[in-house]
Coordinates of C-alpha atoms in Angstrom, one line a residue:
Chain F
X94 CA -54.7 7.1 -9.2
X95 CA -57.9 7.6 -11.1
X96 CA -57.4 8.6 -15.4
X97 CA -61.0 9.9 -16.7
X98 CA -62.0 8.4 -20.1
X99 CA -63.1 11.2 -22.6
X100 CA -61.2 13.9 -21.2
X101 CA -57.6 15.4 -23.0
X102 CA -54.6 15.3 -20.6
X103 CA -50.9 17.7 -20.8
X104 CA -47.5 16.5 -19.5
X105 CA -47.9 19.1 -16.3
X106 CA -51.1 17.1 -14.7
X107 CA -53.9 18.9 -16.7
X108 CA -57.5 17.7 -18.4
X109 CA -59.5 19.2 -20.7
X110 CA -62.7 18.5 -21.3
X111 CA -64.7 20.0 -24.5
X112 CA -67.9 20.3 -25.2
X113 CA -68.4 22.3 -28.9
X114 CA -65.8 24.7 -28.9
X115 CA -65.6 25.6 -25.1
X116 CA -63.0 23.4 -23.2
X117 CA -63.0 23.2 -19.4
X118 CA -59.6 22.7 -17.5
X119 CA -58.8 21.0 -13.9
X120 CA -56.5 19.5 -12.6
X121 CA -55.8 15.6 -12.4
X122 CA -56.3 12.8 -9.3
X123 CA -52.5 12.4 -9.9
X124 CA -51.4 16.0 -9.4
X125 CA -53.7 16.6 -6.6
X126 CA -52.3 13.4 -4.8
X127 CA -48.9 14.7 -5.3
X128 CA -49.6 18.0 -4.0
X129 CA -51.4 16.5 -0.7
X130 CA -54.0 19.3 0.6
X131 CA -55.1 22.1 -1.5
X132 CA -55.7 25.3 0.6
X133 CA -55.3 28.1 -1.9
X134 CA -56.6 28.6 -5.7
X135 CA -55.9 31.9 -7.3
X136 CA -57.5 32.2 -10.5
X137 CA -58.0 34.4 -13.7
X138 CA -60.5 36.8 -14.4
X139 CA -63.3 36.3 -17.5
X140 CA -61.9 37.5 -20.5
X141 CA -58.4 37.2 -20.4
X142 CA -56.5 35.6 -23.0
X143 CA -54.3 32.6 -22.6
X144 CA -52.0 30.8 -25.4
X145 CA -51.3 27.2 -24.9
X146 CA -49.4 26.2 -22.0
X147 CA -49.3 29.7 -20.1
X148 CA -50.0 30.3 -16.8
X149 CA -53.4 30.5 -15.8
X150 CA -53.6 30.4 -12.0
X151 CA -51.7 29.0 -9.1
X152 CA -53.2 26.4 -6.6
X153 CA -50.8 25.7 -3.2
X154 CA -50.9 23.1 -0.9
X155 CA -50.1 23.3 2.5
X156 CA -46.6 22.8 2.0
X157 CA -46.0 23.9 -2.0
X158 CA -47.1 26.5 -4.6
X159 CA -48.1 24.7 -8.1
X160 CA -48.9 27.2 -11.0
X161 CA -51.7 26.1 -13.5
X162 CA -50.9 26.0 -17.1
X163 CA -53.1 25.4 -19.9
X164 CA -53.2 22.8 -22.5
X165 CA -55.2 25.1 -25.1
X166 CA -55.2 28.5 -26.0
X167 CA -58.5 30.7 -25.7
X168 CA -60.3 33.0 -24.0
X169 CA -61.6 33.2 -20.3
X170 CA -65.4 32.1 -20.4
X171 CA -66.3 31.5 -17.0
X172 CA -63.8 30.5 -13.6
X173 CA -65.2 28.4 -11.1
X174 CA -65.5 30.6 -7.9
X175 CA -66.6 28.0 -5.7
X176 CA -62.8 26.9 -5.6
X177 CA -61.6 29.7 -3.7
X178 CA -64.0 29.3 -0.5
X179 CA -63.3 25.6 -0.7
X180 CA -59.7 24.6 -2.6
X181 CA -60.4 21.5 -0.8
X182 CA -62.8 20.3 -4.1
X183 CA -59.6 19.7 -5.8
X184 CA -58.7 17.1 -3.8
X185 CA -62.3 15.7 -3.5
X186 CA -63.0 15.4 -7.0
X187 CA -60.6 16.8 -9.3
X188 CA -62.6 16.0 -12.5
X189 CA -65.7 17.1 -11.1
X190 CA -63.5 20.8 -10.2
X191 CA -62.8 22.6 -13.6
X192 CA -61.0 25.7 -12.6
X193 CA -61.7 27.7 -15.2
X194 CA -63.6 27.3 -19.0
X195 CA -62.2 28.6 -22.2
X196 CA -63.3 29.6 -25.9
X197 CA -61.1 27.1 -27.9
X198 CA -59.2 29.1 -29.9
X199 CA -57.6 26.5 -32.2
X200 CA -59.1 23.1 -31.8
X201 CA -56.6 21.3 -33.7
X202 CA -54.2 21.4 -30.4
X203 CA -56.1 19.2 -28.9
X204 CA -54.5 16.6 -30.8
X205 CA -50.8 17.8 -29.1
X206 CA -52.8 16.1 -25.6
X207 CA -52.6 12.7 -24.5
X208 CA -55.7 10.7 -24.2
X209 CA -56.6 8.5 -21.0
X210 CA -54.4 5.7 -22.3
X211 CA -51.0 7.7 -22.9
X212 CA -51.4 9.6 -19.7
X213 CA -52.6 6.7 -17.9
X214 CA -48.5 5.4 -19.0
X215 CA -46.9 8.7 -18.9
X216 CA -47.6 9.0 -14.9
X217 CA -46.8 5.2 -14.9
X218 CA -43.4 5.7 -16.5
X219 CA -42.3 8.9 -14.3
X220 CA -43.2 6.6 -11.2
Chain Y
X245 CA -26.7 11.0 -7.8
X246 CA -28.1 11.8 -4.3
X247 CA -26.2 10.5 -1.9
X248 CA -27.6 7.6 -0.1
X249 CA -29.9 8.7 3.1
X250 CA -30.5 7.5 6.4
X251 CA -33.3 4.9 7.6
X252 CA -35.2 5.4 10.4
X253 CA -35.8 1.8 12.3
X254 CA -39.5 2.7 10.9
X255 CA -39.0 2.7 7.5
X256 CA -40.7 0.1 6.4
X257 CA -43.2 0.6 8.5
X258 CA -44.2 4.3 7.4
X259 CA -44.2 3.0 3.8
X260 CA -46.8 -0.7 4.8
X261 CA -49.1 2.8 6.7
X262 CA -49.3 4.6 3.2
X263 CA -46.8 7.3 4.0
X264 CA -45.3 9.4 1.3
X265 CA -42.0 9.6 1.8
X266 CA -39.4 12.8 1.5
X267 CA -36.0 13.8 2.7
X268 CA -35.6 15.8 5.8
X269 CA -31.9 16.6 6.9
X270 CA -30.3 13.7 4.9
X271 CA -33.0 10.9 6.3
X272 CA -35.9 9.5 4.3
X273 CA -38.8 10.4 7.1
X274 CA -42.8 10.2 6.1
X275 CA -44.1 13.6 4.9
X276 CA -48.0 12.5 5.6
X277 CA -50.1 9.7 6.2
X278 CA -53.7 10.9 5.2
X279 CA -53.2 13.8 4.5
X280 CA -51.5 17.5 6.4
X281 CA -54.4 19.0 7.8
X282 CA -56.1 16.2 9.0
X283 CA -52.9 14.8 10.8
X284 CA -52.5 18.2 12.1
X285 CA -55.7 18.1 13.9
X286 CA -55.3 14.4 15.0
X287 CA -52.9 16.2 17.4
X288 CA -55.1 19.1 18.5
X289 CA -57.6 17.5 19.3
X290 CA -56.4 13.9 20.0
X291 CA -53.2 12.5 19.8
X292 CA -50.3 12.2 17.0
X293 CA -47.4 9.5 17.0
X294 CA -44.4 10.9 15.3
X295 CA -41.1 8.9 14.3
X296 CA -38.5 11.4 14.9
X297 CA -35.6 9.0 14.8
X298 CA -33.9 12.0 12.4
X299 CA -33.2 13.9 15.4
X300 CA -29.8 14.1 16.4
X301 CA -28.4 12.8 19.8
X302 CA -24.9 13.2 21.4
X303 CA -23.8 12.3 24.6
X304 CA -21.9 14.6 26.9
X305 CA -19.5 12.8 29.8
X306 CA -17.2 13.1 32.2
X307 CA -16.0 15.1 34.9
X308 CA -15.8 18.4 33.1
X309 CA -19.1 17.9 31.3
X310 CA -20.7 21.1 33.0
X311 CA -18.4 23.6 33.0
X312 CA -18.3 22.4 29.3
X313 CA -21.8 23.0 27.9
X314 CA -21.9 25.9 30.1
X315 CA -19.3 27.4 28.1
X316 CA -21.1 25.9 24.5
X317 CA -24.6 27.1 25.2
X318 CA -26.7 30.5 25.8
X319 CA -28.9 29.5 29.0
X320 CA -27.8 28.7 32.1
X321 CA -27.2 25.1 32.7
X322 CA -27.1 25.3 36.4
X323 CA -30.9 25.9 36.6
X324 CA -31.6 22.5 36.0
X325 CA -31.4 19.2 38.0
X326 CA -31.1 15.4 37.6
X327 CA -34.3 14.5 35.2
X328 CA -34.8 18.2 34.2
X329 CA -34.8 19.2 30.9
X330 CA -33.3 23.0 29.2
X331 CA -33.8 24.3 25.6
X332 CA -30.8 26.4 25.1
X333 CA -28.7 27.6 22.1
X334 CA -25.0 26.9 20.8
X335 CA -23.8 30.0 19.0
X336 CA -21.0 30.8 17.9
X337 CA -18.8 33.9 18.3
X338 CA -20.3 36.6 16.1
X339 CA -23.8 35.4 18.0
X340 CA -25.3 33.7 15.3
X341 CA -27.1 30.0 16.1
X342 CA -24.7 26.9 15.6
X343 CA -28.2 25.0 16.9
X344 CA -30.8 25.1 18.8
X345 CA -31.2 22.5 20.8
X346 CA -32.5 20.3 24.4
X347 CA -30.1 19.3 27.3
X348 CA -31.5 16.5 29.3
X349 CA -29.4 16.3 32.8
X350 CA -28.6 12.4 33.4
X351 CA -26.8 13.2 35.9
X352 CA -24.2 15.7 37.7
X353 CA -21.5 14.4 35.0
X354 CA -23.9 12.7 32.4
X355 CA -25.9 15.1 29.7
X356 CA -27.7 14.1 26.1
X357 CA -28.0 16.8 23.9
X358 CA -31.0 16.4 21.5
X359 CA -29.9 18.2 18.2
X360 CA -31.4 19.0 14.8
X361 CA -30.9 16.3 12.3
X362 CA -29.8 18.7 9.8
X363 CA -27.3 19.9 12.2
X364 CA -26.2 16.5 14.0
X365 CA -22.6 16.5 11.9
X366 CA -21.8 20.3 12.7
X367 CA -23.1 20.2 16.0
X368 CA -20.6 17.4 16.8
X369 CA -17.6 18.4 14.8
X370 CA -18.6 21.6 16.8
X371 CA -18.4 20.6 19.9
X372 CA -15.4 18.3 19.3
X373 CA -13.6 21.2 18.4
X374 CA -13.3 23.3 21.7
X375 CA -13.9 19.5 23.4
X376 CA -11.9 20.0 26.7
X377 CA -10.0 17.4 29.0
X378 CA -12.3 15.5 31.3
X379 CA -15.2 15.4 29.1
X380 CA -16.3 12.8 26.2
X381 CA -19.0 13.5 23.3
X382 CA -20.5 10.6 21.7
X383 CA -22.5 10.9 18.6
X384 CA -25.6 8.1 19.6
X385 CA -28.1 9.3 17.0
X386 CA -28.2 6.3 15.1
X387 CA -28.4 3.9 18.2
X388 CA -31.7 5.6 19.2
X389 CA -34.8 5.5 17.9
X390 CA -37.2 8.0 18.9
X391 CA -40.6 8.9 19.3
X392 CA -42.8 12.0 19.7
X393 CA -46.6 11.4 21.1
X394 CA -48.5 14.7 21.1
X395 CA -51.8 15.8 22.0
X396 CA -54.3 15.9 24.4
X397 CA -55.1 12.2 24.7
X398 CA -51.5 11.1 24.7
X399 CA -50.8 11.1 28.5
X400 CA -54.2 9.0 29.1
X401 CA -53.1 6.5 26.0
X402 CA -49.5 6.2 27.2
X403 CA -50.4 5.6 30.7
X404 CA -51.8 2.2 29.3
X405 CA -48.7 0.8 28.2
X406 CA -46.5 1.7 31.5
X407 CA -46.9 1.5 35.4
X408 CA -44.7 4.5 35.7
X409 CA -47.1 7.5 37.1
X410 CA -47.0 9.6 33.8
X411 CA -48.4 12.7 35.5
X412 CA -45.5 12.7 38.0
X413 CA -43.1 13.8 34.9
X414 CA -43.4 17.4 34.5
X415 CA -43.0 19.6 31.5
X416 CA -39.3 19.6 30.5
X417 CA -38.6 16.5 32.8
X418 CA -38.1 13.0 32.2
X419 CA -37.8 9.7 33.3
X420 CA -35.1 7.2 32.2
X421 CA -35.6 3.4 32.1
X422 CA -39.5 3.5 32.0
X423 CA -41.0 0.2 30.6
X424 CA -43.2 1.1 28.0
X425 CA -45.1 -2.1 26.3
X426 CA -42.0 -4.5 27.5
X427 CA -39.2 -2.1 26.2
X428 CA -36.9 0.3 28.6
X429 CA -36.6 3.9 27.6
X430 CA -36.6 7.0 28.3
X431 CA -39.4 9.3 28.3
X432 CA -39.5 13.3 28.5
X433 CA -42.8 15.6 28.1
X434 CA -41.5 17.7 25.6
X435 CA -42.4 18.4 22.3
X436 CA -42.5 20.4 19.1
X437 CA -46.3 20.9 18.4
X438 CA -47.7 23.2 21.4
X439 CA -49.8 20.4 22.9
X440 CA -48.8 18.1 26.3
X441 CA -47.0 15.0 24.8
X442 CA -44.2 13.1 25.4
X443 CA -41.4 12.0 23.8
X444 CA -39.4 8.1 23.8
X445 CA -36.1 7.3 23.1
X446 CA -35.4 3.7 23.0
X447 CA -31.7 1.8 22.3
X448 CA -34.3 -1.3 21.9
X449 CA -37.4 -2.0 19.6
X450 CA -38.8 1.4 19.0
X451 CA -41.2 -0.7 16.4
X452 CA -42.3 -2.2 19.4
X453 CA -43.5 1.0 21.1
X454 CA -44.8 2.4 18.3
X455 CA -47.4 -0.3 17.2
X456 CA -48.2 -0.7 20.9
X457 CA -49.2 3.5 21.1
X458 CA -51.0 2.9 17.6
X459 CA -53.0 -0.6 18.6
X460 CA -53.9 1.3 22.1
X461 CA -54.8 4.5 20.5
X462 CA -56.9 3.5 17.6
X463 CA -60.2 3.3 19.6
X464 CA -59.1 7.2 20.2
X465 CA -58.7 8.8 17.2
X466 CA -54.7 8.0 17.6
X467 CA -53.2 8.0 14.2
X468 CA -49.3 8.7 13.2
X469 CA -48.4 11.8 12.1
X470 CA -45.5 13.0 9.3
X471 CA -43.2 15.7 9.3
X472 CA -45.6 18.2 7.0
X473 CA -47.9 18.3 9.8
X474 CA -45.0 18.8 12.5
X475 CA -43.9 21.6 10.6
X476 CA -47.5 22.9 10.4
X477 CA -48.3 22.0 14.3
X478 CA -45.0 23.9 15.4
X479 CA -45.5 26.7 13.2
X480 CA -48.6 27.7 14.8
X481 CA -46.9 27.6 18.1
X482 CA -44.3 29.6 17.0
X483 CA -41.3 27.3 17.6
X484 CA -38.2 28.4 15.7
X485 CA -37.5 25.8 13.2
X486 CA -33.2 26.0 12.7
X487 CA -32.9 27.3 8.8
X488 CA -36.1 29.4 8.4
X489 CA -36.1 31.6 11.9
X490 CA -32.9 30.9 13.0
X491 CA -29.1 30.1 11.9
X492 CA -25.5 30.9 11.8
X493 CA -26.8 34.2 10.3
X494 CA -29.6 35.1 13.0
X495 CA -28.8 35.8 16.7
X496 CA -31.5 34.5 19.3
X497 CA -32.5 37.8 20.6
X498 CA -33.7 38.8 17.3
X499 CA -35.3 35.6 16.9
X500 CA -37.2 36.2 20.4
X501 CA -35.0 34.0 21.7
X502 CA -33.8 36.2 24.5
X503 CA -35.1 34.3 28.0
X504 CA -32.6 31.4 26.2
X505 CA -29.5 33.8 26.6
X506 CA -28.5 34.3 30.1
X507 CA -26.0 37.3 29.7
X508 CA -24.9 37.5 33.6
X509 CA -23.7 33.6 33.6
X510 CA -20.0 33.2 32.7
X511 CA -18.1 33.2 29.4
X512 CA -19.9 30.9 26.7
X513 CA -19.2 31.5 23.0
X514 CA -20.8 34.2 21.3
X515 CA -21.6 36.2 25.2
X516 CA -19.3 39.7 23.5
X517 CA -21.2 39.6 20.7
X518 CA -24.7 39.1 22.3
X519 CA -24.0 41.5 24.8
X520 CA -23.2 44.0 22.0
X521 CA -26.4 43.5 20.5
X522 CA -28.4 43.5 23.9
X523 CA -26.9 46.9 24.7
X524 CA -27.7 48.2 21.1
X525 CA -31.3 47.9 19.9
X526 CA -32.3 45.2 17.3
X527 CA -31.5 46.4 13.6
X528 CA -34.7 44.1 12.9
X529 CA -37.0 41.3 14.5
X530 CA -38.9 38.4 13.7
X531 CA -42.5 38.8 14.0
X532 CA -46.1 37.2 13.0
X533 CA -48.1 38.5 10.3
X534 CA -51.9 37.5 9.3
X535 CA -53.0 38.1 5.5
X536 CA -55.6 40.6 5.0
X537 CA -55.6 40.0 1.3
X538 CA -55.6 36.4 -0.2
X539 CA -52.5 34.9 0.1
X540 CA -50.5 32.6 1.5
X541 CA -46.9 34.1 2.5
X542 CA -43.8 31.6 2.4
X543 CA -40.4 31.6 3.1
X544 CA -38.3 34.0 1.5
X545 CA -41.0 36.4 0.4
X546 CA -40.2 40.1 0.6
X547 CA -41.4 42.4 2.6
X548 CA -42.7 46.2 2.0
X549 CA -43.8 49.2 3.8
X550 CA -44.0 52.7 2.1
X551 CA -42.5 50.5 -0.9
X552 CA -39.3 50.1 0.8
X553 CA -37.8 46.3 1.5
X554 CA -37.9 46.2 5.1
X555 CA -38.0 42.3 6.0
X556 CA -38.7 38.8 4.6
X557 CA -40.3 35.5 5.6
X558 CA -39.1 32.8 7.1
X559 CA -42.1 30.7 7.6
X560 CA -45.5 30.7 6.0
X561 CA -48.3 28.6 5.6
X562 CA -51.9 28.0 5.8
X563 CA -52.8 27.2 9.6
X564 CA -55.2 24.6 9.6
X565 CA -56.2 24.8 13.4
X566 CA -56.8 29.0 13.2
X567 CA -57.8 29.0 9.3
X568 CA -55.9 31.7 8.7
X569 CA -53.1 32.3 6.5
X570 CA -49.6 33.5 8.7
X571 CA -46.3 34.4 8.1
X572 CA -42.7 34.5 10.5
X573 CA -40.5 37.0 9.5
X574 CA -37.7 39.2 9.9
X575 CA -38.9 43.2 10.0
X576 CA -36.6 46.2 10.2
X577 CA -37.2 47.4 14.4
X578 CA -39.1 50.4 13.8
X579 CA -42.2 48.5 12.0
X580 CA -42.4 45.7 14.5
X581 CA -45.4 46.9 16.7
X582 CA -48.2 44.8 16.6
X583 CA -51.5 46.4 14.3
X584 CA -48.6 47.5 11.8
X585 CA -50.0 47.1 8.2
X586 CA -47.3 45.8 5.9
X587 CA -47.3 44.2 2.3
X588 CA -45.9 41.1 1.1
X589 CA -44.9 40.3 -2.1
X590 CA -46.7 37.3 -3.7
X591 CA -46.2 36.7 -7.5
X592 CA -45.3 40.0 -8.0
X593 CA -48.5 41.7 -6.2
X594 CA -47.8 43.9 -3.0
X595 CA -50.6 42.5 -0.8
X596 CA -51.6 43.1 2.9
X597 CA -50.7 42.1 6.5
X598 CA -50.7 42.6 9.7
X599 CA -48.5 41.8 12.4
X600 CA -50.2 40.2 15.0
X601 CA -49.3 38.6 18.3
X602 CA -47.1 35.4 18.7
X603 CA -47.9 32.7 19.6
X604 CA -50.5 32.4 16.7
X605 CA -51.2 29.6 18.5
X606 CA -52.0 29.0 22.8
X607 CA -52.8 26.2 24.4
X608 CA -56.1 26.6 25.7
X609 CA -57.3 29.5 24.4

């Protein structure tokens, strides 16, 4: 299982990744691994509004349906439509595949994430 | 806090390959290898080794044996011979699916009865129950381990292990005591993926077998294969899987099960009530349905016409060979014609589909 330096991870399997005050969300190696191929992505649209840890999209394997939560709360900047002719960049390279990028409403939750380190242990420990 | 589960002869083995593991009908079976799709297309287009050592196996002897499974299941056992093969039904007396299952003829007095694994305890304690005089069951499913090679290549990569003529065993028919890489068993060409295969049973080393089938395949494309892909291989194909298309709940005419139920043979359980329903029409029936919208349908998703519930799924997944995203289910009668545009409720959107012609999947087409 690969853990990214530099990026912000959640309990469910998310990273963030922020750059001034937009943040850009995907999903990790280890949830992608555990949900085995990723054939589906359904996404939200610009503009939409999301608190922390709502529901943003869904992504389904062949065999489950996952939903997508965010770690941060903001507003929809930009989605990345590649995803839903190829799903399969999730599994590829799932820190190269935001889903979708947010305006950082309150950058202070970032410090509720786990960094490389305590993720790195958190997946560890649930093994 | 789970109770404990059963262990394929394999297991180990599965987890030294990689596999994931997961529970399937109270055995701890590999889900995938390298992955679903790719697995699923090792079979297509190659060949696919599948441990299916979950599968249940009882034994059916004695004198009375016949008349006996004649009277359990829907088809007519007398159609088949010595080393012939039948997929038929146990049902029980309302016409709802005990199992669905294979009857391999060992002889005149001499049957095995392959069962699903999630079944294997009810099927038996089923069977012992109206059990009459003259007529033994045994329960071998842990004695045998068990094997499923599937795909185009498998003949041509089996027939390197054995000097038995492989292309002398027909579809449903089998051979007992072949020698297969040193080890006697039995081999059928059957299967549960809608390619030629085979399947091996073996009371011996079915490690043996299946590192022999791997070793001899690899130059191939030959990889193993784990139950997501089975599931994804026989979905296509349209093979009922007991629990989603059928069960005690579903009767096999509904379930397109029909040329299974021979209603002019003699009594068998559930014969009344399927003959009812034969002589009535179908209150609903399972069909196929293709997305038109983006979706993927799964099991127990409603579905809508004119905003009325008029069905639900019981299968549904993406289909890696046909790229398309498909659905089995259950529709009220009157909507089942083919070109019908239904919806399907995903999330809580209505979105569209069509029900399309089964199998999704042929053979060489």
């Amino acid at each position: 299982m690969e853990v990214k330096e530099d990026l912000y991870y959640s309990r469910n399997h998310e990273w963030v990744k922020t750059d001034d005050d937009r943040a850009y969300i995907g999903i990790t190696d280890e949830a992608q691994d555990q949900l085995g191929d990723i054939v589906f992505v359904e996404l939200p649209q610009k503009g939409d509004r999301f608190n922390q840890s709502e529901e943003i999209g869904v992504v389904e394997s062949v065999k489950a349906v996952s939903e997508v939560y965010t770690p941060v709360s903001g507003t929809v900047v930009d989605i990345n439509e590649e995803l839903l002719d190829s799903p399969e960049l999730l599994n590829d390279q799932p820190y190269e595949s935001w889903i979708i990028s947010l305006e950082l409403t309150d950058d202070s939750e970032l410090d509720n994430l786990l960094s490389a380190a305590e993720y790195k242990s958190y997946c560890e420990g649930a093994q | 806090m789970s109770e404990t589960l059963l262990q394929s002869p394999l297991n180990q083995t599965h987890r030294n390959l990689g596999a994931k593991m997961g529970e399937f009908g109270g055995w701890e079976m590999p889900l995938e290898y390298k992955g679903v799709i790719e697995e699923h297309q090792t079979v297509r287009n190659r060949a696919g080794l599948f441990d299916i050592s979950h599968m249940g196996q009882i034994k059916v002897e004695g004198e009375k044996s016949f008349n006996f499974l004649q009277y359990m299941t829907t088809n007519d056992l007398s159609k088949i011979n010595d080393n012939q093969i039948q997929y038929t039904l146990m049902c029980n007396p309302e016409g709802g699916v005990v199992d669905d299952l294979l009857v391999y003829r060992l002889g005149q007095n001499q049957y095995q009865l392959v069962v699903n694994a999630v079944n294997t305890k009810k099927d038996y304690g089923w069977l012992k129950d109206h059990l009459v005089q003259g007529c033994r069951i045994t329960d071998q499913s842990s004695l045998v381990g068990k094997l499923a090679f599937q795909g185009p290549l498998s003949q041509e990569v089996l027939q390197s292990l054995t000097d038995c003529n492989l292309e002398d065993i027909g579809f449903f028919r089998f051979e007992d005591k072949v020698d297969i890489a040193g080890e006697p068993v039995l081999v059928s060409r059957t299967g549960y993926t809608g390619e030629d295969g085979f399947e091996i049973y073996s009371e011996g080393s079915i490690k043996r077998i299946w590192n022999a089938i791997l070793k001899k395949g690899k130059n191939k494309g030959v990889q193993p294969v784990g139950l997501g892909a089975r599931n994804t291989l026989r979905f296509e194909a349209c093979l009922s899987l007991y629990g989603h298309e059928i069960d005690e709940n579903r009767n096999p005419l509904a379930a397109g099960l029909g040329r299974f139920v021979v209603l002019k043979k003699q009594d068998f359980i559930g014969k009344e009530a399927l003959q009812e329903i034969n002589d009535s029409d179908l209150s609903e029936v399972l069909v196929g349905l293709e997305m038109k919208d983006r979706g993927i349908p799964r099991r127990g998703y409603k579905i809508f016409k004119n905003d009325q519930k008029i069905g639900e799924i019981t299968s549904g997944s993406y289909a890696p060979t046909l790229d398309k995203n498909l659905g089995l289910g259950y529709v009220q009668s009157e909507f089942r014609e083919v070109g019908t545009v239904l919806e399907i409720e995903i999330r809580k959107r209505r979105l569209q589909a069509e029900i399309v012609n089964t199998p999704f999947y042929n053979r060489g087409n």
